Amino acid sequence: MTAPTDNLRINGERLWDSLMEMAKIGPGIAGGNNRQTLTDSDAEGRSLFQTWCEAAGMTLGVDKMGTMFATRPGTDPNALPVYVGSHLDTQPTGGKYDGVLGVLSALEVVRSMNDLGIRTKHPIVVTNWTNEEGARFAPAMLASGVFAGALTLDYAYERRDPEGKTFGDELKRIGWVGDEEVGARKMHAYFEYHIEQGPILEAEAKQIGVVTHCQGLWWLEVTLTGREAHTGSTPMNLRVNAGLAMARILEMVQTVAMESQPGAVGGVGQMFFTPNSRNVLPGKVVFSIDIRSPDQAKLDGMRARIETEAAEIAATLGVGCSIEAVGHFDPVTFDPVLVSRVRDAAERLGYSHMNIISGAGHDACWAAKVAPATMIMCPCVGGLSHNEAEEISPEWAAAGADVLFHAVLETAEIAG
Ligand SMILES: [Zn+2]
């Protein structure tokens, strides 16, 4: 298997034009996009993508989750395809690049292969996963989750949006219920190119993030029970202060995260005080803890330590404490062979690069359950994402797509 030569590049201008063309569909209110899954805008975006894929000589398959698979045949009829993709759906106030960059760069890889007359042994399948964002129908990464066997089709179809409409009905309404069984396809490998959605690459002035892991996470919901009492007339030694317990636990979560470096994060993003009145000590505090690490043992160790120490902190104050796990993802270690192929490609093309861990979830994290998988990242301005002001430069977009091109060609094996 030989590596592609360093003069092989995608067409950065065409990639950028396609990004801008897609961004016209489902415009936001501040320069970004509102192309939420299974809306009329999503349907329009899908049609445009289908037109482009067919014009590039690919054949479209659609599964029962509405995920789109556009195939460019390989020379070996028995070779499993190399999948390359991401998602075209956006947040309600989303950017033009989150997900879209990955899908349209995959398309650009095929267009460039056509231009250069390159055939590969393995087929290439450009993929648009349905409902990655989970903004309209929770949870996120719904279609890839069903594909990987982590969620069932029935569960997915029953998800409801805030208006009470179900995923299944809306998928039917926009006309994208395919006939393929979800997860029936077998992958030789899966690649996903995505904006970083964080500030590291830009701060380090690197063009390419070589993604080695995806953070695992636990969401813990803590309920503290104190005693409601007047903040003025209750002496300090007679208080059962659930709010104070929460503050000390929050500080402890910070310490646990700091002592679990490298790669770990932890924090509290949501809290509810009852009765939430200025002059009443809270009788009840419910809050969420979000902890993440790329290392399974470390992640579980953080959880165990937080549960033990939270109980101790509460007990010292006479406060009741119960903790429930309400969300979890295992950390993902991406395929080492594909990861080094991405790193080698960046090196060969002369792009600066560094290893990076994905802090957010992606379809690649589910794909990694069923196939060798990895991701490539490019910087985004200010680390801003899930925001209409999300921005990248055409040069950043093209550099990552060049790396994707090389890594895909090497994996799909250039024929003849
Ligand atoms: Zn995304």
PDB file of N, CA and C in Angstrom, residues 201-298:
ATOM      1  N   LEU A 201      -6.675  24.514  18.879  1.00  0.00           N
ATOM      2  CA  LEU A 201      -5.876  24.557  17.643  1.00  0.00           C
ATOM      3  C   LEU A 201      -5.533  25.993  17.253  1.00  0.00           C
ATOM      4  N   GLU A 202      -6.516  26.888  17.375  1.00  0.00           N
ATOM      5  CA  GLU A 202      -6.254  28.281  17.016  1.00  0.00           C
ATOM      6  C   GLU A 202      -5.201  28.877  17.958  1.00  0.00           C
ATOM      7  N   ALA A 203      -5.346  28.606  19.264  1.00  0.00           N
ATOM      8  CA  ALA A 203      -4.402  29.154  20.250  1.00  0.00           C
ATOM      9  C   ALA A 203      -2.991  28.612  20.022  1.00  0.00           C
ATOM     10  N   GLU A 204      -2.901  27.356  19.601  1.00  0.00           N
ATOM     11  CA  GLU A 204      -1.591  26.736  19.374  1.00  0.00           C
ATOM     12  C   GLU A 204      -1.099  26.961  17.942  1.00  0.00           C
ATOM     13  N   ALA A 205      -1.887  27.679  17.146  1.00  0.00           N
ATOM     14  CA  ALA A 205      -1.557  27.961  15.741  1.00  0.00           C
ATOM     15  C   ALA A 205      -1.251  26.686  14.952  1.00  0.00           C
ATOM     16  N   LYS A 206      -2.121  25.675  15.110  1.00  0.00           N
ATOM     17  CA  LYS A 206      -1.987  24.429  14.350  1.00  0.00           C
ATOM     18  C   LYS A 206      -3.137  24.332  13.348  1.00  0.00           C
ATOM     19  N   GLN A 207      -2.795  23.827  12.145  1.00  0.00           N
ATOM     20  CA  GLN A 207      -3.815  23.715  11.099  1.00  0.00           C
ATOM     21  C   GLN A 207      -4.673  22.462  11.246  1.00  0.00           C
ATOM     22  N   ILE A 208      -4.070  21.417  11.809  1.00  0.00           N
ATOM     23  CA  ILE A 208      -4.753  20.119  11.836  1.00  0.00           C
ATOM     24  C   ILE A 208      -4.759  19.537  13.253  1.00  0.00           C
ATOM     25  N   GLY A 209      -5.930  19.116  13.711  1.00  0.00           N
ATOM     26  CA  GLY A 209      -6.030  18.345  14.939  1.00  0.00           C
ATOM     27  C   GLY A 209      -6.105  16.870  14.581  1.00  0.00           C
ATOM     28  N   VAL A 210      -5.136  16.108  15.073  1.00  0.00           N
ATOM     29  CA  VAL A 210      -5.142  14.651  14.888  1.00  0.00           C
ATOM     30  C   VAL A 210      -5.895  14.097  16.096  1.00  0.00           C
ATOM     31  N   VAL A 211      -7.119  13.628  15.883  1.00  0.00           N
ATOM     32  CA  VAL A 211      -7.994  13.295  17.014  1.00  0.00           C
ATOM     33  C   VAL A 211      -7.721  11.863  17.462  1.00  0.00           C
ATOM     34  N   THR A 212      -7.233  11.730  18.673  1.00  0.00           N
ATOM     35  CA  THR A 212      -6.849  10.407  19.177  1.00  0.00           C
ATOM     36  C   THR A 212      -7.947   9.758  20.007  1.00  0.00           C
ATOM     37  N   HIS A 213      -8.736  10.586  20.701  1.00  0.00           N
ATOM     38  CA  HIS A 213      -9.774  10.066  21.606  1.00  0.00           C
ATOM     39  C   HIS A 213     -11.001  10.961  21.559  1.00  0.00           C
ATOM     40  N   CYS A 214     -12.089  10.415  22.061  1.00  0.00           N
ATOM     41  CA  CYS A 214     -13.277  11.209  22.324  1.00  0.00           C
ATOM     42  C   CYS A 214     -13.550  11.082  23.818  1.00  0.00           C
ATOM     43  N   GLN A 215     -13.819  12.190  24.459  1.00  0.00           N
ATOM     44  CA  GLN A 215     -14.085  12.169  25.897  1.00  0.00           C
ATOM     45  C   GLN A 215     -15.251  11.243  26.244  1.00  0.00           C
ATOM     46  N   GLY A 216     -15.084  10.453  27.313  1.00  0.00           N
ATOM     47  CA  GLY A 216     -16.227   9.782  27.911  1.00  0.00           C
ATOM     48  C   GLY A 216     -16.828  10.716  28.937  1.00  0.00           C
ATOM     49  N   LEU A 217     -18.057  10.492  29.309  1.00  0.00           N
ATOM     50  CA  LEU A 217     -18.662  11.393  30.291  1.00  0.00           C
ATOM     51  C   LEU A 217     -19.629  10.679  31.223  1.00  0.00           C
ATOM     52  N   TRP A 218     -19.784  11.256  32.398  1.00  0.00           N
ATOM     53  CA  TRP A 218     -20.878  10.934  33.310  1.00  0.00           C
ATOM     54  C   TRP A 218     -21.614  12.218  33.629  1.00  0.00           C
ATOM     55  N   TRP A 219     -22.937  12.165  33.594  1.00  0.00           N
ATOM     56  CA  TRP A 219     -23.753  13.244  34.140  1.00  0.00           C
ATOM     57  C   TRP A 219     -24.369  12.722  35.432  1.00  0.00           C
ATOM     58  N   LEU A 220     -24.086  13.406  36.529  1.00  0.00           N
ATOM     59  CA  LEU A 220     -24.614  13.020  37.829  1.00  0.00           C
ATOM     60  C   LEU A 220     -25.616  14.076  38.281  1.00  0.00           C
ATOM     61  N   GLU A 221     -26.764  13.635  38.760  1.00  0.00           N
ATOM     62  CA  GLU A 221     -27.729  14.585  39.321  1.00  0.00           C
ATOM     63  C   GLU A 221     -27.726  14.429  40.832  1.00  0.00           C
ATOM     64  N   VAL A 222     -27.416  15.519  41.519  1.00  0.00           N
ATOM     65  CA  VAL A 222     -27.277  15.501  42.974  1.00  0.00           C
ATOM     66  C   VAL A 222     -28.484  16.185  43.593  1.00  0.00           C
ATOM     67  N   THR A 223     -29.096  15.540  44.569  1.00  0.00           N
ATOM     68  CA  THR A 223     -30.204  16.157  45.320  1.00  0.00           C
ATOM     69  C   THR A 223     -29.776  16.302  46.773  1.00  0.00           C
ATOM     70  N   LEU A 224     -29.732  17.544  47.246  1.00  0.00           N
ATOM     71  CA  LEU A 224     -29.345  17.831  48.627  1.00  0.00           C
ATOM     72  C   LEU A 224     -30.585  18.290  49.387  1.00  0.00           C
ATOM     73  N   THR A 225     -30.779  17.718  50.569  1.00  0.00           N
ATOM     74  CA  THR A 225     -31.957  18.078  51.358  1.00  0.00           C
ATOM     75  C   THR A 225     -31.514  18.730  52.661  1.00  0.00           C
ATOM     76  N   GLY A 226     -31.842  19.998  52.813  1.00  0.00           N
ATOM     77  CA  GLY A 226     -31.536  20.728  54.045  1.00  0.00           C
ATOM     78  C   GLY A 226     -32.839  21.082  54.761  1.00  0.00           C
ATOM     79  N   ARG A 227     -32.836  22.236  55.444  1.00  0.00           N
ATOM     80  CA  ARG A 227     -34.068  22.665  56.106  1.00  0.00           C
ATOM     81  C   ARG A 227     -34.300  24.135  55.776  1.00  0.00           C
ATOM     82  N   GLU A 228     -35.478  24.417  55.211  1.00  0.00           N
ATOM     83  CA  GLU A 228     -35.811  25.806  54.917  1.00  0.00           C
ATOM     84  C   GLU A 228     -35.905  26.571  56.224  1.00  0.00           C
ATOM     85  N   ALA A 229     -35.230  27.718  56.282  1.00  0.00           N
ATOM     86  CA  ALA A 229     -35.269  28.508  57.508  1.00  0.00           C
ATOM     87  C   ALA A 229     -34.949  29.953  57.177  1.00  0.00           C
ATOM     88  N   HIS A 230     -35.371  30.854  58.042  1.00  0.00           N
ATOM     89  CA  HIS A 230     -35.180  32.289  57.839  1.00  0.00           C
ATOM     90  C   HIS A 230     -33.681  32.624  57.862  1.00  0.00           C
ATOM     91  N   THR A 231     -33.216  33.340  56.863  1.00  0.00           N
ATOM     92  CA  THR A 231     -31.777  33.648  56.787  1.00  0.00           C
ATOM     93  C   THR A 231     -31.353  34.686  57.836  1.00  0.00           C
ATOM     94  N   GLY A 232     -32.335  35.389  58.409  1.00  0.00           N
ATOM     95  CA  GLY A 232     -32.001  36.410  59.397  1.00  0.00           C
ATOM     96  C   GLY A 232     -32.043  35.888  60.814  1.00  0.00           C
ATOM     97  N   SER A 233     -33.015  35.076  61.122  1.00  0.00           N
ATOM     98  CA  SER A 233     -33.240  34.712  62.528  1.00  0.00           C
ATOM     99  C   SER A 233     -32.721  33.323  62.900  1.00  0.00           C
ATOM    100  N   THR A 234     -32.155  32.592  61.938  1.00  0.00           N
ATOM    101  CA  THR A 234     -31.637  31.259  62.262  1.00  0.00           C
ATOM    102  C   THR A 234     -30.140  31.346  62.588  1.00  0.00           C
ATOM    103  N   PRO A 235     -29.734  31.051  63.808  1.00  0.00           N
ATOM    104  CA  PRO A 235     -28.317  31.124  64.170  1.00  0.00           C
ATOM    105  C   PRO A 235     -27.487  30.173  63.301  1.00  0.00           C
ATOM    106  N   MET A 236     -26.245  30.520  63.093  1.00  0.00           N
ATOM    107  CA  MET A 236     -25.393  29.747  62.196  1.00  0.00           C
ATOM    108  C   MET A 236     -25.289  28.280  62.618  1.00  0.00           C
ATOM    109  N   ASN A 237     -25.210  28.039  63.931  1.00  0.00           N
ATOM    110  CA  ASN A 237     -25.014  26.656  64.381  1.00  0.00           C
ATOM    111  C   ASN A 237     -26.284  25.816  64.278  1.00  0.00           C
ATOM    112  N   LEU A 238     -27.404  26.435  63.926  1.00  0.00           N
ATOM    113  CA  LEU A 238     -28.653  25.667  63.824  1.00  0.00           C
ATOM    114  C   LEU A 238     -29.128  25.517  62.375  1.00  0.00           C
ATOM    115  N   ARG A 239     -28.274  25.865  61.434  1.00  0.00           N
ATOM    116  CA  ARG A 239     -28.687  25.793  60.030  1.00  0.00           C
ATOM    117  C   ARG A 239     -28.386  24.411  59.430  1.00  0.00           C
ATOM    118  N   VAL A 240     -29.290  23.944  58.590  1.00  0.00           N
ATOM    119  CA  VAL A 240     -29.022  22.747  57.774  1.00  0.00           C
ATOM    120  C   VAL A 240     -29.058  23.249  56.321  1.00  0.00           C
ATOM    121  N   ASN A 241     -27.901  23.705  55.871  1.00  0.00           N
ATOM    122  CA  ASN A 241     -27.826  24.559  54.685  1.00  0.00           C
ATOM    123  C   ASN A 241     -27.424  23.763  53.433  1.00  0.00           C
ATOM    124  N   ALA A 242     -28.438  23.405  52.661  1.00  0.00           N
ATOM    125  CA  ALA A 242     -28.182  22.634  51.434  1.00  0.00           C
ATOM    126  C   ALA A 242     -27.374  23.452  50.424  1.00  0.00           C
ATOM    127  N   GLY A 243     -27.534  24.759  50.437  1.00  0.00           N
ATOM    128  CA  GLY A 243     -26.799  25.634  49.522  1.00  0.00           C
ATOM    129  C   GLY A 243     -25.305  25.620  49.805  1.00  0.00           C
ATOM    130  N   LEU A 244     -24.976  25.628  51.096  1.00  0.00           N
ATOM    131  CA  LEU A 244     -23.564  25.576  51.482  1.00  0.00           C
ATOM    132  C   LEU A 244     -22.947  24.240  51.050  1.00  0.00           C
ATOM    133  N   ALA A 245     -23.700  23.161  51.243  1.00  0.00           N
ATOM    134  CA  ALA A 245     -23.202  21.840  50.820  1.00  0.00           C
ATOM    135  C   ALA A 245     -22.932  21.836  49.317  1.00  0.00           C
ATOM    136  N   MET A 246     -23.858  22.436  48.552  1.00  0.00           N
ATOM    137  CA  MET A 246     -23.660  22.488  47.100  1.00  0.00           C
ATOM    138  C   MET A 246     -22.379  23.237  46.740  1.00  0.00           C
ATOM    139  N   ALA A 247     -22.154  24.371  47.410  1.00  0.00           N
ATOM    140  CA  ALA A 247     -20.965  25.179  47.116  1.00  0.00           C
ATOM    141  C   ALA A 247     -19.687  24.394  47.400  1.00  0.00           C
ATOM    142  N   ARG A 248     -19.683  23.664  48.507  1.00  0.00           N
ATOM    143  CA  ARG A 248     -18.478  22.880  48.840  1.00  0.00           C
ATOM    144  C   ARG A 248     -18.290  21.713  47.864  1.00  0.00           C
ATOM    145  N   ILE A 249     -19.395  21.119  47.425  1.00  0.00           N
ATOM    146  CA  ILE A 249     -19.287  20.012  46.459  1.00  0.00           C
ATOM    147  C   ILE A 249     -18.774  20.546  45.117  1.00  0.00           C
ATOM    148  N   LEU A 250     -19.253  21.716  44.734  1.00  0.00           N
ATOM    149  CA  LEU A 250     -18.809  22.330  43.475  1.00  0.00           C
ATOM    150  C   LEU A 250     -17.290  22.557  43.509  1.00  0.00           C
ATOM    151  N   GLU A 251     -16.800  23.049  44.606  1.00  0.00           N
ATOM    152  CA  GLU A 251     -15.359  23.268  44.794  1.00  0.00           C
ATOM    153  C   GLU A 251     -14.606  21.934  44.717  1.00  0.00           C
ATOM    154  N   MET A 252     -15.202  20.909  45.329  1.00  0.00           N
ATOM    155  CA  MET A 252     -14.577  19.584  45.331  1.00  0.00           C
ATOM    156  C   MET A 252     -14.509  19.012  43.897  1.00  0.00           C
ATOM    157  N   VAL A 253     -15.565  19.215  43.092  1.00  0.00           N
ATOM    158  CA  VAL A 253     -15.567  18.733  41.705  1.00  0.00           C
ATOM    159  C   VAL A 253     -14.418  19.377  40.927  1.00  0.00           C
ATOM    160  N   GLN A 254     -14.216  20.653  41.173  1.00  0.00           N
ATOM    161  CA  GLN A 254     -13.097  21.378  40.549  1.00  0.00           C
ATOM    162  C   GLN A 254     -11.762  20.727  40.918  1.00  0.00           C
ATOM    163  N   THR A 255     -11.595  20.414  42.203  1.00  0.00           N
ATOM    164  CA  THR A 255     -10.356  19.794  42.683  1.00  0.00           C
ATOM    165  C   THR A 255     -10.149  18.418  42.045  1.00  0.00           C
ATOM    166  N   VAL A 256     -11.220  17.618  42.011  1.00  0.00           N
ATOM    167  CA  VAL A 256     -11.115  16.273  41.429  1.00  0.00           C
ATOM    168  C   VAL A 256     -10.695  16.374  39.963  1.00  0.00           C
ATOM    169  N   ALA A 257     -11.305  17.311  39.219  1.00  0.00           N
ATOM    170  CA  ALA A 257     -10.951  17.464  37.798  1.00  0.00           C
ATOM    171  C   ALA A 257      -9.491  17.908  37.651  1.00  0.00           C
ATOM    172  N   MET A 258      -9.073  18.857  38.478  1.00  0.00           N
ATOM    173  CA  MET A 258      -7.692  19.348  38.399  1.00  0.00           C
ATOM    174  C   MET A 258      -6.691  18.249  38.741  1.00  0.00           C
ATOM    175  N   GLU A 259      -7.077  17.374  39.652  1.00  0.00           N
ATOM    176  CA  GLU A 259      -6.161  16.301  40.057  1.00  0.00           C
ATOM    177  C   GLU A 259      -6.248  15.074  39.137  1.00  0.00           C
ATOM    178  N   SER A 260      -7.102  15.142  38.106  1.00  0.00           N
ATOM    179  CA  SER A 260      -7.250  14.011  37.181  1.00  0.00           C
ATOM    180  C   SER A 260      -6.666  14.332  35.809  1.00  0.00           C
ATOM    181  N   GLN A 261      -5.811  15.336  35.743  1.00  0.00           N
ATOM    182  CA  GLN A 261      -5.192  15.702  34.464  1.00  0.00           C
ATOM    183  C   GLN A 261      -4.217  14.605  34.018  1.00  0.00           C
ATOM    184  N   PRO A 262      -3.899  14.478  32.735  1.00  0.00           N
ATOM    185  CA  PRO A 262      -4.353  15.353  31.653  1.00  0.00           C
ATOM    186  C   PRO A 262      -5.696  14.925  31.057  1.00  0.00           C
ATOM    187  N   GLY A 263      -6.355  15.882  30.455  1.00  0.00           N
ATOM    188  CA  GLY A 263      -7.525  15.567  29.629  1.00  0.00           C
ATOM    189  C   GLY A 263      -8.863  15.618  30.339  1.00  0.00           C
ATOM    190  N   ALA A 264      -8.855  15.586  31.682  1.00  0.00           N
ATOM    191  CA  ALA A 264     -10.138  15.532  32.386  1.00  0.00           C
ATOM    192  C   ALA A 264     -10.729  16.921  32.563  1.00  0.00           C
ATOM    193  N   VAL A 265     -12.053  16.980  32.585  1.00  0.00           N
ATOM    194  CA  VAL A 265     -12.765  18.215  32.915  1.00  0.00           C
ATOM    195  C   VAL A 265     -13.940  17.875  33.823  1.00  0.00           C
ATOM    196  N   GLY A 266     -14.374  18.847  34.598  1.00  0.00           N
ATOM    197  CA  GLY A 266     -15.526  18.619  35.468  1.00  0.00           C
ATOM    198  C   GLY A 266     -16.122  19.945  35.881  1.00  0.00           C
ATOM    199  N   GLY A 267     -17.445  20.009  35.975  1.00  0.00           N
ATOM    200  CA  GLY A 267     -18.071  21.260  36.378  1.00  0.00           C
ATOM    201  C   GLY A 267     -19.552  21.086  36.617  1.00  0.00           C
ATOM    202  N   VAL A 268     -20.147  22.156  37.152  1.00  0.00           N
ATOM    203  CA  VAL A 268     -21.584  22.189  37.434  1.00  0.00           C
ATOM    204  C   VAL A 268     -22.208  23.237  36.526  1.00  0.00           C
ATOM    205  N   GLY A 269     -23.184  22.815  35.706  1.00  0.00           N
ATOM    206  CA  GLY A 269     -23.778  23.760  34.760  1.00  0.00           C
ATOM    207  C   GLY A 269     -25.204  24.129  35.070  1.00  0.00           C
ATOM    208  N   GLN A 270     -25.815  23.403  35.967  1.00  0.00           N
ATOM    209  CA  GLN A 270     -27.254  23.597  36.190  1.00  0.00           C
ATOM    210  C   GLN A 270     -27.543  23.408  37.670  1.00  0.00           C
ATOM    211  N   MET A 271     -28.305  24.335  38.263  1.00  0.00           N
ATOM    212  CA  MET A 271     -28.666  24.176  39.680  1.00  0.00           C
ATOM    213  C   MET A 271     -30.029  24.791  39.947  1.00  0.00           C
ATOM    214  N   PHE A 272     -30.765  24.131  40.797  1.00  0.00           N
ATOM    215  CA  PHE A 272     -32.106  24.606  41.164  1.00  0.00           C
ATOM    216  C   PHE A 272     -32.197  24.700  42.677  1.00  0.00           C
ATOM    217  N   PHE A 273     -32.449  25.895  43.197  1.00  0.00           N
ATOM    218  CA  PHE A 273     -32.644  26.105  44.624  1.00  0.00           C
ATOM    219  C   PHE A 273     -34.145  26.138  44.914  1.00  0.00           C
ATOM    220  N   THR A 274     -34.548  25.475  46.006  1.00  0.00           N
ATOM    221  CA  THR A 274     -35.943  25.553  46.434  1.00  0.00           C
ATOM    222  C   THR A 274     -35.965  26.076  47.867  1.00  0.00           C
ATOM    223  N   PRO A 275     -36.723  27.107  48.180  1.00  0.00           N
ATOM    224  CA  PRO A 275     -37.672  27.811  47.314  1.00  0.00           C
ATOM    225  C   PRO A 275     -37.047  28.922  46.456  1.00  0.00           C
ATOM    226  N   ASN A 276     -35.757  29.092  46.473  1.00  0.00           N
ATOM    227  CA  ASN A 276     -35.098  30.124  45.664  1.00  0.00           C
ATOM    228  C   ASN A 276     -35.599  31.516  46.025  1.00  0.00           C
ATOM    229  N   SER A 277     -35.548  31.786  47.312  1.00  0.00           N
ATOM    230  CA  SER A 277     -36.000  33.078  47.815  1.00  0.00           C
ATOM    231  C   SER A 277     -34.837  33.731  48.565  1.00  0.00           C
ATOM    232  N   ARG A 278     -34.756  35.040  48.434  1.00  0.00           N
ATOM    233  CA  ARG A 278     -33.634  35.815  48.960  1.00  0.00           C
ATOM    234  C   ARG A 278     -33.365  35.573  50.439  1.00  0.00           C
ATOM    235  N   ASN A 279     -34.408  35.443  51.230  1.00  0.00           N
ATOM    236  CA  ASN A 279     -34.217  35.368  52.683  1.00  0.00           C
ATOM    237  C   ASN A 279     -34.642  34.026  53.275  1.00  0.00           C
ATOM    238  N   VAL A 280     -34.515  32.971  52.445  1.00  0.00           N
ATOM    239  CA  VAL A 280     -34.797  31.616  52.937  1.00  0.00           C
ATOM    240  C   VAL A 280     -33.610  30.717  52.609  1.00  0.00           C
ATOM    241  N   LEU A 281     -33.092  30.025  53.637  1.00  0.00           N
ATOM    242  CA  LEU A 281     -32.067  29.021  53.358  1.00  0.00           C
ATOM    243  C   LEU A 281     -32.724  27.910  52.540  1.00  0.00           C
ATOM    244  N   PRO A 282     -32.059  27.463  51.467  1.00  0.00           N
ATOM    245  CA  PRO A 282     -32.723  26.475  50.603  1.00  0.00           C
ATOM    246  C   PRO A 282     -32.942  25.142  51.317  1.00  0.00           C
ATOM    247  N   GLY A 283     -34.166  24.631  51.201  1.00  0.00           N
ATOM    248  CA  GLY A 283     -34.465  23.328  51.780  1.00  0.00           C
ATOM    249  C   GLY A 283     -34.027  22.215  50.860  1.00  0.00           C
ATOM    250  N   LYS A 284     -33.968  22.559  49.571  1.00  0.00           N
ATOM    251  CA  LYS A 284     -33.599  21.524  48.602  1.00  0.00           C
ATOM    252  C   LYS A 284     -32.774  22.153  47.485  1.00  0.00           C
ATOM    253  N   VAL A 285     -31.689  21.498  47.124  1.00  0.00           N
ATOM    254  CA  VAL A 285     -30.888  21.943  45.987  1.00  0.00           C
ATOM    255  C   VAL A 285     -30.677  20.739  45.068  1.00  0.00           C
ATOM    256  N   VAL A 286     -31.037  20.903  43.807  1.00  0.00           N
ATOM    257  CA  VAL A 286     -30.782  19.854  42.817  1.00  0.00           C
ATOM    258  C   VAL A 286     -29.821  20.445  41.781  1.00  0.00           C
ATOM    259  N   PHE A 287     -28.727  19.760  41.532  1.00  0.00           N
ATOM    260  CA  PHE A 287     -27.780  20.277  40.539  1.00  0.00           C
ATOM    261  C   PHE A 287     -27.105  19.150  39.774  1.00  0.00           C
ATOM    262  N   SER A 288     -26.536  19.510  38.610  1.00  0.00           N
ATOM    263  CA  SER A 288     -25.931  18.498  37.741  1.00  0.00           C
ATOM    264  C   SER A 288     -24.411  18.633  37.757  1.00  0.00           C
ATOM    265  N   ILE A 289     -23.743  17.511  37.756  1.00  0.00           N
ATOM    266  CA  ILE A 289     -22.283  17.499  37.616  1.00  0.00           C
ATOM    267  C   ILE A 289     -21.959  16.826  36.288  1.00  0.00           C
ATOM    268  N   ASP A 290     -21.093  17.464  35.506  1.00  0.00           N
ATOM    269  CA  ASP A 290     -20.661  16.914  34.219  1.00  0.00           C
ATOM    270  C   ASP A 290     -19.159  16.659  34.325  1.00  0.00           C
ATOM    271  N   ILE A 291     -18.760  15.375  34.279  1.00  0.00           N
ATOM    272  CA  ILE A 291     -17.330  15.048  34.321  1.00  0.00           C
ATOM    273  C   ILE A 291     -16.955  14.278  33.058  1.00  0.00           C
ATOM    274  N   ARG A 292     -15.767  14.562  32.535  1.00  0.00           N
ATOM    275  CA  ARG A 292     -15.328  13.907  31.292  1.00  0.00           C
ATOM    276  C   ARG A 292     -13.850  13.566  31.356  1.00  0.00           C
ATOM    277  N   SER A 293     -13.509  12.468  30.722  1.00  0.00           N
ATOM    278  CA  SER A 293     -12.105  12.076  30.573  1.00  0.00           C
ATOM    279  C   SER A 293     -11.996  11.125  29.396  1.00  0.00           C
ATOM    280  N   PRO A 294     -10.860  11.148  28.691  1.00  0.00           N
ATOM    281  CA  PRO A 294     -10.659  10.182  27.603  1.00  0.00           C
ATOM    282  C   PRO A 294     -10.285   8.797  28.120  1.00  0.00           C
ATOM    283  N   ASP A 295     -10.070   8.681  29.445  1.00  0.00           N
ATOM    284  CA  ASP A 295      -9.588   7.437  30.041  1.00  0.00           C
ATOM    285  C   ASP A 295     -10.695   6.835  30.916  1.00  0.00           C
ATOM    286  N   GLN A 296     -11.123   5.637  30.539  1.00  0.00           N
ATOM    287  CA  GLN A 296     -12.267   5.002  31.216  1.00  0.00           C
ATOM    288  C   GLN A 296     -12.037   4.847  32.726  1.00  0.00           C
ATOM    289  N   ALA A 297     -10.867   4.310  33.102  1.00  0.00           N
ATOM    290  CA  ALA A 297     -10.604   4.048  34.522  1.00  0.00           C
ATOM    291  C   ALA A 297     -10.573   5.365  35.300  1.00  0.00           C
ATOM    292  N   LYS A 298      -9.969   6.373  34.683  1.00  0.00           N
ATOM    293  CA  LYS A 298      -9.890   7.681  35.343  1.00  0.00           C
ATOM    294  C   LYS A 298     -11.287   8.293  35.493  1.00  0.00           C
TER     295      LYS A 298
END
